[in-house]
Short mmCIF file of C-alpha atoms in Angstrom, two decimals:
data_model
loop_
_atom_site.label_atom_id
_atom_site.label_comp_id
_atom_site.label_asym_id
_atom_site.label_seq_id
_atom_site.Cartn_x
_atom_site.Cartn_y
_atom_site.Cartn_z
CA UNK D 283 0.30 0.07 -0.16
CA UNK D 284 0.95 3.93 -0.61
CA UNK D 285 2.12 6.05 2.13
CA UNK D 286 -1.22 8.39 2.53
CA UNK D 287 -3.22 4.58 2.98
CA UNK D 288 -1.11 3.39 5.13
CA UNK D 289 -0.04 6.56 7.28
CA UNK D 290 -2.16 7.23 10.81
CA UNK D 291 -1.41 9.69 13.50
CA UNK D 292 0.31 6.57 15.92
CA UNK D 293 2.66 6.93 13.26
CA UNK D 294 3.81 9.85 14.35
CA UNK D 295 6.19 8.83 16.97
CA UNK D 296 8.02 6.40 14.51
CA UNK D 297 8.33 9.51 12.03
CA UNK D 298 10.53 11.19 14.74
CA UNK D 299 12.11 8.92 16.05
CA UNK D 300 13.56 8.74 12.53
CA UNK D 301 14.32 12.56 12.65
CA UNK D 302 16.50 11.82 15.89
CA UNK D 303 18.13 8.73 14.24
CA UNK D 304 19.44 10.89 11.22
CA UNK D 305 20.89 12.72 14.17
CA UNK D 306 22.56 10.46 15.81
CA UNK D 307 23.99 8.64 12.09
CA UNK D 308 25.61 12.73 11.49
CA UNK D 309 29.01 11.41 13.29
CA UNK D 310 30.36 12.26 9.97
CA UNK D 311 28.74 15.71 9.64
CA UNK D 312 28.92 19.06 9.98
CA UNK D 313 27.37 20.24 12.99
CA UNK D 314 24.82 22.15 10.89
CA UNK D 315 23.51 19.12 9.14
CA UNK D 316 21.70 18.48 12.72
CA UNK D 317 19.67 22.10 12.44
CA UNK D 318 18.02 21.41 9.06
CA UNK D 319 15.24 19.31 7.98
CA UNK D 320 14.99 16.16 7.13
CA UNK D 321 12.98 14.46 4.22
CA UNK D 322 12.37 11.07 3.18
CA UNK D 323 10.88 10.37 -0.54
CA UNK D 324 10.03 7.39 -1.58
CA UNK D 325 7.56 5.23 -3.90
CA UNK D 326 5.78 3.44 -0.33
CA UNK D 327 5.95 3.42 3.48
CA UNK D 328 4.66 0.95 5.86
CA UNK D 329 5.03 2.18 9.91
CA UNK D 330 4.25 0.29 12.15
CA UNK D 331 4.45 1.72 15.57
CA UNK D 332 3.33 -1.34 17.49
CA UNK D 333 6.06 -3.12 16.44
CA UNK D 334 8.67 0.13 16.42
CA UNK D 335 9.60 -0.37 12.06
CA UNK D 336 9.26 2.10 9.14
CA UNK D 337 10.00 0.58 6.04
CA UNK D 338 10.08 3.02 2.83
CA UNK D 339 10.40 1.31 -0.61
CA UNK D 340 11.24 1.94 -4.06
CA UNK D 341 14.22 4.71 -5.10
CA UNK D 342 14.30 6.09 -1.08
CA UNK D 343 15.97 9.09 -0.72
CA UNK D 344 16.71 10.61 2.53
CA UNK D 345 18.20 13.57 2.81
CA UNK D 346 19.62 16.36 6.02
CA UNK D 347 21.93 19.40 5.38
CA UNK D 348 25.00 17.63 3.84
CA UNK D 349 23.30 13.91 4.68
CA UNK D 350 22.16 12.12 1.37
CA UNK D 351 21.05 8.21 1.94
CA UNK D 352 19.46 6.00 -1.10
CA UNK D 353 18.53 2.92 -1.36
CA UNK D 354 15.75 0.81 -3.14
CA UNK D 355 14.61 -0.24 0.72
CA UNK D 356 15.18 1.60 4.04
CA UNK D 357 13.95 0.30 7.55
CA UNK D 358 13.80 1.72 10.49
CA UNK D 359 13.78 -0.59 13.93
CA UNK D 360 13.34 1.50 17.22
CA UNK D 361 13.19 0.43 21.23
CA UNK D 362 10.12 0.56 23.06
CA UNK D 363 10.84 3.61 24.07
CA UNK D 364 11.05 5.12 20.09
CA UNK D 365 14.87 5.46 20.40
CA UNK D 366 16.51 4.24 16.83
CA UNK D 367 18.58 1.44 17.01
CA UNK D 368 19.13 0.21 13.85
CA UNK D 369 19.18 1.80 10.62
CA UNK D 370 18.93 -0.58 7.47
CA UNK D 371 19.46 0.66 3.52
CA UNK D 372 19.47 -1.59 0.69
CA UNK D 373 20.25 -0.78 -2.56
CA UNK D 374 22.37 -1.59 -6.03
CA UNK D 375 24.10 -0.42 -4.11
CA UNK D 376 22.69 1.90 -1.47
CA UNK D 377 24.93 5.14 -1.11
CA UNK D 378 25.55 6.95 2.30
CA UNK D 379 27.34 10.68 1.38
CA UNK D 380 27.65 13.50 4.23
CA UNK D 381 30.29 16.63 4.73
CA UNK D 382 32.28 15.84 7.29
CA UNK D 383 33.58 19.63 8.48
CA UNK D 384 33.79 22.75 6.45
CA UNK D 385 37.42 22.16 5.31
CA UNK D 386 36.34 18.50 4.49
CA UNK D 387 35.75 17.11 1.33
CA UNK D 388 32.21 15.01 0.70
CA UNK D 389 32.67 11.29 2.08
CA UNK D 390 30.65 8.91 -0.15
CA UNK D 391 30.36 5.44 1.13
CA UNK D 392 28.44 2.39 -1.14
CA UNK D 393 27.52 -1.18 -0.20
CA UNK D 394 24.55 -4.13 -0.98
CA UNK D 395 23.45 -2.80 3.01
CA UNK D 396 24.39 -0.41 4.29
CA UNK D 397 23.57 0.04 8.94
CA UNK D 398 23.84 2.27 11.06
CA UNK D 399 23.55 0.90 14.68
CA UNK D 400 22.52 3.75 17.10
CA UNK D 401 23.97 2.61 20.47
CA UNK D 402 27.55 2.38 19.59
CA UNK D 403 27.57 5.29 16.72
CA UNK D 404 28.46 2.02 14.34
CA UNK D 405 28.01 2.37 10.67
CA UNK D 406 28.49 -1.04 8.83
CA UNK D 407 29.01 -1.68 4.96
CA UNK D 408 28.64 -4.94 3.50
CA UNK D 409 28.91 -6.59 0.31
CA UNK D 410 30.82 -4.66 -2.22
CA UNK D 411 31.70 -1.79 0.23
CA UNK D 412 33.63 1.26 -0.65
CA UNK D 413 34.29 4.78 0.94
CA UNK D 414 36.12 7.06 -0.59
CA UNK D 415 37.04 10.26 -0.21
CA UNK D 416 39.90 13.03 -0.91
CA UNK D 417 40.21 10.34 -3.82
CA UNK D 418 41.49 8.16 -1.43
CA UNK D 419 39.35 5.07 -1.72
CA UNK D 420 38.71 1.90 0.92
CA UNK D 421 37.52 -1.83 -0.43
CA UNK D 422 36.24 -4.67 0.95
CA UNK D 423 33.50 -7.47 1.73
CA UNK D 424 32.72 -5.62 4.81
CA UNK D 425 33.79 -2.05 6.43
CA UNK D 426 32.82 -1.31 9.93
CA UNK D 427 33.48 2.69 11.00
CA UNK D 428 32.98 3.27 14.43
CA UNK D 429 32.17 6.89 14.19
CA UNK D 430 33.37 7.33 18.11
CA UNK D 431 36.55 6.54 18.28
CA UNK D 432 37.15 7.02 14.55
CA UNK D 433 38.72 3.41 13.67
CA UNK D 434 37.52 1.48 10.34
CA UNK D 435 37.87 -2.09 10.02
CA UNK D 436 37.90 -4.30 6.89
CA UNK D 437 37.97 -7.29 6.08
CA UNK D 438 35.98 -10.35 4.86
CA UNK D 439 31.76 -10.27 6.00
CA UNK D 440 31.84 -14.35 7.40
CA UNK D 441 28.22 -15.02 8.34
CA UNK D 442 26.46 -12.82 4.69
CA UNK D 443 26.00 -14.00 1.68
CA UNK D 444 28.41 -12.11 -0.51
CA UNK D 445 27.50 -11.43 -4.35
CA UNK D 446 31.33 -11.07 -5.02
CA UNK D 447 33.39 -12.12 -3.24
CA UNK D 448 36.38 -10.21 -2.30
CA UNK D 449 38.94 -11.69 -0.11
CA UNK D 450 41.22 -8.97 0.46
CA UNK D 451 40.86 -5.41 1.28
CA UNK D 452 41.86 -2.59 -1.41
CA UNK D 453 42.97 0.79 -0.38
CA UNK D 454 44.47 3.66 -2.65
CA UNK D 455 45.96 6.52 -0.18
CA UNK D 456 46.79 10.02 -2.36
CA UNK D 457 49.79 11.50 -1.38
CA UNK D 458 50.21 14.51 0.45
CA UNK D 459 50.20 17.53 -1.27
CA UNK D 460 53.78 19.26 -0.60
CA UNK D 461 53.93 22.97 0.18
CA UNK D 462 55.88 25.25 -2.48
CA UNK D 463 58.48 27.19 -1.16
CA UNK D 464 57.45 30.63 -0.10
CA UNK D 465 54.01 29.56 0.30
CA UNK D 466 52.32 29.96 4.16
CA UNK D 467 49.26 27.16 5.52
#
């Protein structure tokens, strides 16, 4: 069913928790992103307030400031207190982008599945996982980014069906630009 046919006033808490979940997902974000409105576009939405699950399907695009998440299907799960637990985007590929700071370039992340775990502020990219920033690339079957500790782990996606196995990670790191004589920073 379409969003308009399934939406009720009881789904409002689930929609509001989406807003708080995106705030938490903004660890790779400009501080001003949190103050921007959230826009969700999809072909359909099913909001189950009793189960604490919102499912958006069909060319889903979620934006807030510099944050952009896309996928064929986005599922948001919350606990009984209305707090976002897991945010999952599935696509071919699912996509995430955000500008981390005014002086930094946009971080772009791809994966067949992108998950955000709010409790420990962890982003997980699964299957054809790839992160790009400033020409640097990081690819593997699975990439886990701990946004609190700013630690990235990558490797095999054990226990998960992978469409194109990639037994090793692949990183490309661009050289730092050297300062020219007579230039100041």
